[in-house]
């Protein structure tokens, strides 16, 4: 697990003290390292005894059957290939229902599919860390989700490193080098441009090497 700046841990722990259940968002472009940052932050907070849970936005990817029905399989990862309304509704429930376990979806990269009820937000007080591409997007329903987040941090990584990570990820999960490069150019890079256009709306920019 990478080392995380103690100031970030302090800031997140401070959010956890605001109320019984608070959500912190971590946004970023594809390949920016936002999941790595999220998991490192969660581990560091747990070491301090902070109750923390993880709600990945990737769990709200549309499944391939839904993508095929809408002709969107070739755009997988674009904003229209997520159940944004479902994400916002789930986030609202997570923040308001602290007396019961809330089961939320995850995303299995080996299958490239969302998995229902794959994670559990346990009852009781907690800081919920949620990460995903479009947490700062101004269009509906994402702005409704944004209003539920105490803060949103933007994970920022130099473009060449992001590109290298993305190509390597696609190759690792079955694409050829050429297919991976083509997908990054046609899908990931346009998505990244949209995500980066909302960067200034973040509460904090976090460099991720």
Short mmCIF file of C-alpha atoms in Angstrom, two decimals:
data_model
loop_
_atom_site.label_atom_id
_atom_site.label_comp_id
_atom_site.label_asym_id
_atom_site.label_seq_id
_atom_site.Cartn_x
_atom_site.Cartn_y
_atom_site.Cartn_z
CA UNK A 1 0.00 0.00 0.00
CA UNK A 2 1.48 3.42 -0.93
CA UNK A 3 2.34 5.97 1.74
CA UNK A 4 -0.28 8.68 2.14
CA UNK A 5 0.26 12.27 3.28
CA UNK A 6 -0.64 12.52 7.00
CA UNK A 7 -2.37 15.84 6.25
CA UNK A 8 -4.87 13.98 4.08
CA UNK A 9 -5.54 11.50 6.86
CA UNK A 10 -6.08 14.36 9.31
CA UNK A 11 -8.46 16.10 6.92
CA UNK A 12 -10.51 12.96 6.32
CA UNK A 13 -10.62 12.16 10.04
CA UNK A 14 -11.89 15.69 10.64
CA UNK A 15 -14.75 15.09 8.22
CA UNK A 16 -15.66 11.93 10.12
CA UNK A 17 -16.24 14.01 13.25
CA UNK A 18 -18.85 16.23 11.59
CA UNK A 19 -21.76 13.83 11.94
CA UNK A 20 -22.62 10.19 12.52
CA UNK A 21 -22.36 9.39 8.81
CA UNK A 22 -20.42 11.57 6.34
CA UNK A 23 -19.31 10.93 2.76
CA UNK A 24 -16.04 11.97 1.13
CA UNK A 25 -15.77 11.75 -2.65
CA UNK A 26 -12.58 11.10 -4.58
CA UNK A 27 -12.86 11.94 -8.27
CA UNK A 28 -10.37 11.69 -11.07
CA UNK A 29 -9.72 10.75 -14.66
CA UNK A 30 -9.41 7.10 -15.75
CA UNK A 31 -6.05 5.79 -14.62
CA UNK A 32 -5.45 8.66 -12.19
CA UNK A 33 -4.98 6.35 -9.22
CA UNK A 34 -8.14 7.36 -7.37
CA UNK A 35 -8.87 3.79 -6.24
CA UNK A 36 -5.30 3.38 -4.99
CA UNK A 37 -5.63 6.68 -3.11
CA UNK A 38 -8.99 5.60 -1.69
CA UNK A 39 -7.75 2.25 -0.42
CA UNK A 40 -4.60 3.80 1.09
CA UNK A 41 -6.70 6.44 2.84
CA UNK A 42 -9.14 3.84 4.19
CA UNK A 43 -6.28 1.71 5.53
CA UNK A 44 -4.67 4.72 7.22
CA UNK A 45 -7.95 5.81 8.80
CA UNK A 46 -8.62 2.30 10.08
CA UNK A 47 -5.18 2.32 11.72
CA UNK A 48 -6.31 5.43 13.60
CA UNK A 49 -9.51 3.72 14.72
CA UNK A 50 -11.82 5.71 12.42
CA UNK A 51 -14.89 3.76 11.29
CA UNK A 52 -14.75 3.93 7.50
CA UNK A 53 -16.56 2.28 4.59
CA UNK A 54 -16.07 2.18 0.82
CA UNK A 55 -18.73 2.88 -1.82
CA UNK A 56 -17.18 2.51 -5.30
CA UNK A 57 -19.02 4.32 -8.09
CA UNK A 58 -17.80 1.61 -10.48
CA UNK A 59 -20.44 -0.69 -9.02
CA UNK A 60 -23.00 1.42 -10.88
CA UNK A 61 -21.62 0.56 -14.32
CA UNK A 62 -24.39 -0.74 -16.54
CA UNK A 63 -24.01 -4.47 -17.19
CA UNK A 64 -23.13 -5.63 -20.69
CA UNK A 65 -26.70 -6.73 -21.43
CA UNK A 66 -27.96 -3.21 -20.71
CA UNK A 67 -25.12 -1.67 -22.68
CA UNK A 68 -25.84 -3.91 -25.65
CA UNK A 69 -29.56 -3.06 -25.53
CA UNK A 70 -28.67 0.63 -25.81
CA UNK A 71 -25.79 0.22 -28.27
CA UNK A 72 -23.31 1.51 -25.70
CA UNK A 73 -20.87 -1.40 -25.28
CA UNK A 74 -18.23 0.48 -27.29
CA UNK A 75 -18.55 3.49 -24.95
CA UNK A 76 -18.15 1.56 -21.67
CA UNK A 77 -16.87 3.96 -19.05
CA UNK A 78 -18.51 7.06 -20.55
CA UNK A 79 -20.91 8.95 -18.30
CA UNK A 80 -23.99 7.53 -20.01
CA UNK A 81 -22.86 3.98 -19.23
CA UNK A 82 -23.43 4.43 -15.48
CA UNK A 83 -26.64 4.30 -13.46
CA UNK A 84 -26.19 7.77 -12.04
CA UNK A 85 -29.67 7.98 -10.55
CA UNK A 86 -29.13 4.65 -8.79
CA UNK A 87 -25.80 5.87 -7.44
CA UNK A 88 -27.34 9.08 -6.07
CA UNK A 89 -30.23 7.17 -4.48
CA UNK A 90 -27.87 4.65 -2.90
CA UNK A 91 -25.60 7.37 -1.57
CA UNK A 92 -28.63 9.07 0.00
CA UNK A 93 -29.69 5.81 1.66
CA UNK A 94 -26.16 5.14 2.90
CA UNK A 95 -26.09 8.55 4.58
CA UNK A 96 -29.57 8.39 6.10
CA UNK A 97 -30.01 4.75 7.10
CA UNK A 98 -27.33 4.09 9.68
CA UNK A 99 -29.33 1.55 11.69
CA UNK A 100 -29.26 -1.23 9.09
CA UNK A 101 -26.63 -2.77 6.84
CA UNK A 102 -26.73 -1.26 3.36
CA UNK A 103 -25.56 -3.63 0.65
CA UNK A 104 -24.03 -1.86 -2.35
CA UNK A 105 -22.68 -3.09 -5.70
CA UNK A 106 -19.03 -3.51 -6.57
CA UNK A 107 -17.21 -3.99 -9.86
CA UNK A 108 -15.28 -7.11 -10.82
CA UNK A 109 -12.53 -6.22 -13.26
CA UNK A 110 -11.82 -9.80 -14.30
CA UNK A 111 -15.43 -10.00 -15.52
CA UNK A 112 -15.69 -6.30 -16.41
CA UNK A 113 -19.13 -6.41 -14.78
CA UNK A 114 -20.90 -4.86 -11.77
CA UNK A 115 -21.78 -7.29 -8.99
CA UNK A 116 -24.94 -6.59 -6.96
CA UNK A 117 -24.73 -6.40 -3.16
CA UNK A 118 -20.98 -7.01 -3.32
CA UNK A 119 -20.10 -4.71 -0.41
CA UNK A 120 -21.76 -3.87 2.89
CA UNK A 121 -21.91 -0.52 4.66
CA UNK A 122 -22.28 -1.68 8.26
CA UNK A 123 -24.69 0.00 10.69
CA UNK A 124 -23.42 2.78 12.90
CA UNK A 125 -21.32 5.91 12.47
CA UNK A 126 -18.78 5.93 9.66
CA UNK A 127 -16.94 8.01 7.13
CA UNK A 128 -17.99 6.68 3.73
CA UNK A 129 -15.35 7.14 1.04
CA UNK A 130 -16.78 6.97 -2.46
CA UNK A 131 -14.63 7.27 -5.58
CA UNK A 132 -15.42 7.55 -9.25
CA UNK A 133 -14.98 9.46 -12.46
CA UNK A 134 -17.99 11.76 -12.49
CA UNK A 135 -18.48 12.96 -8.93
CA UNK A 136 -17.90 16.58 -9.97
CA UNK A 137 -19.95 16.52 -13.17
CA UNK A 138 -22.49 19.34 -13.42
CA UNK A 139 -25.18 17.36 -15.25
CA UNK A 140 -28.08 15.52 -13.61
CA UNK A 141 -28.04 13.32 -11.61
CA UNK A 142 -24.42 13.80 -10.63
CA UNK A 143 -24.92 17.22 -9.11
CA UNK A 144 -27.53 15.68 -6.77
CA UNK A 145 -24.92 13.18 -5.60
CA UNK A 146 -22.36 15.98 -5.22
CA UNK A 147 -24.63 17.79 -2.77
CA UNK A 148 -24.53 14.74 -0.52
CA UNK A 149 -20.73 14.75 -0.27
CA UNK A 150 -19.01 16.71 2.49
CA UNK A 151 -15.98 17.18 0.22
CA UNK A 152 -14.70 15.96 -3.13
CA UNK A 153 -10.97 15.53 -3.75
CA UNK A 154 -9.54 15.34 -7.25
CA UNK A 155 -6.81 12.74 -7.78
CA UNK A 156 -4.38 14.17 -10.32
CA UNK A 157 -1.73 12.27 -12.23
CA UNK A 158 0.46 13.41 -15.20
CA UNK A 159 -1.14 12.47 -18.52
CA UNK A 160 1.73 10.25 -19.77
CA UNK A 161 1.61 8.13 -16.63
CA UNK A 162 -2.18 7.90 -16.80
CA UNK A 163 -1.98 6.77 -20.43
CA UNK A 164 0.63 4.14 -19.57
CA UNK A 165 -1.51 2.79 -16.72
CA UNK A 166 -4.65 2.63 -18.84
CA UNK A 167 -3.02 0.78 -21.71
CA UNK A 168 -1.42 -1.68 -19.28
CA UNK A 169 -4.78 -2.24 -17.55
CA UNK A 170 -6.59 -2.96 -20.81
CA UNK A 171 -3.85 -5.35 -21.91
CA UNK A 172 -3.97 -7.11 -18.54
CA UNK A 173 -7.67 -7.75 -18.99
CA UNK A 174 -7.50 -9.17 -22.48
CA UNK A 175 -6.96 -6.49 -25.12
CA UNK A 176 -4.00 -6.51 -27.47
CA UNK A 177 -1.59 -3.59 -27.29
CA UNK A 178 -3.16 -2.09 -30.41
CA UNK A 179 -6.70 -2.57 -29.13
CA UNK A 180 -5.75 -1.02 -25.82
CA UNK A 181 -4.19 2.04 -27.45
CA UNK A 182 -7.24 2.47 -29.68
CA UNK A 183 -9.65 2.19 -26.75
CA UNK A 184 -7.75 4.76 -24.71
CA UNK A 185 -7.78 7.20 -27.64
CA UNK A 186 -11.45 6.67 -28.56
CA UNK A 187 -13.06 6.23 -25.13
CA UNK A 188 -10.82 6.91 -22.13
CA UNK A 189 -9.27 10.15 -23.35
CA UNK A 190 -12.60 11.86 -24.20
CA UNK A 191 -13.96 10.75 -20.81
CA UNK A 192 -10.84 12.15 -19.13
CA UNK A 193 -11.30 15.49 -20.87
CA UNK A 194 -14.84 15.79 -19.52
CA UNK A 195 -13.77 14.80 -16.02
CA UNK A 196 -10.83 17.20 -16.01
CA UNK A 197 -13.08 20.09 -17.08
CA UNK A 198 -14.71 19.89 -13.63
CA UNK A 199 -11.38 19.83 -11.76
CA UNK A 200 -11.72 23.36 -10.34
CA UNK A 201 -14.94 22.38 -8.56
CA UNK A 202 -12.98 20.06 -6.25
CA UNK A 203 -12.36 20.98 -2.64
CA UNK A 204 -8.80 19.66 -2.84
CA UNK A 205 -6.40 18.60 -5.61
CA UNK A 206 -4.35 15.56 -4.58
CA UNK A 207 -1.28 14.68 -6.68
CA UNK A 208 -1.03 10.91 -7.16
CA UNK A 209 2.31 9.65 -8.47
#
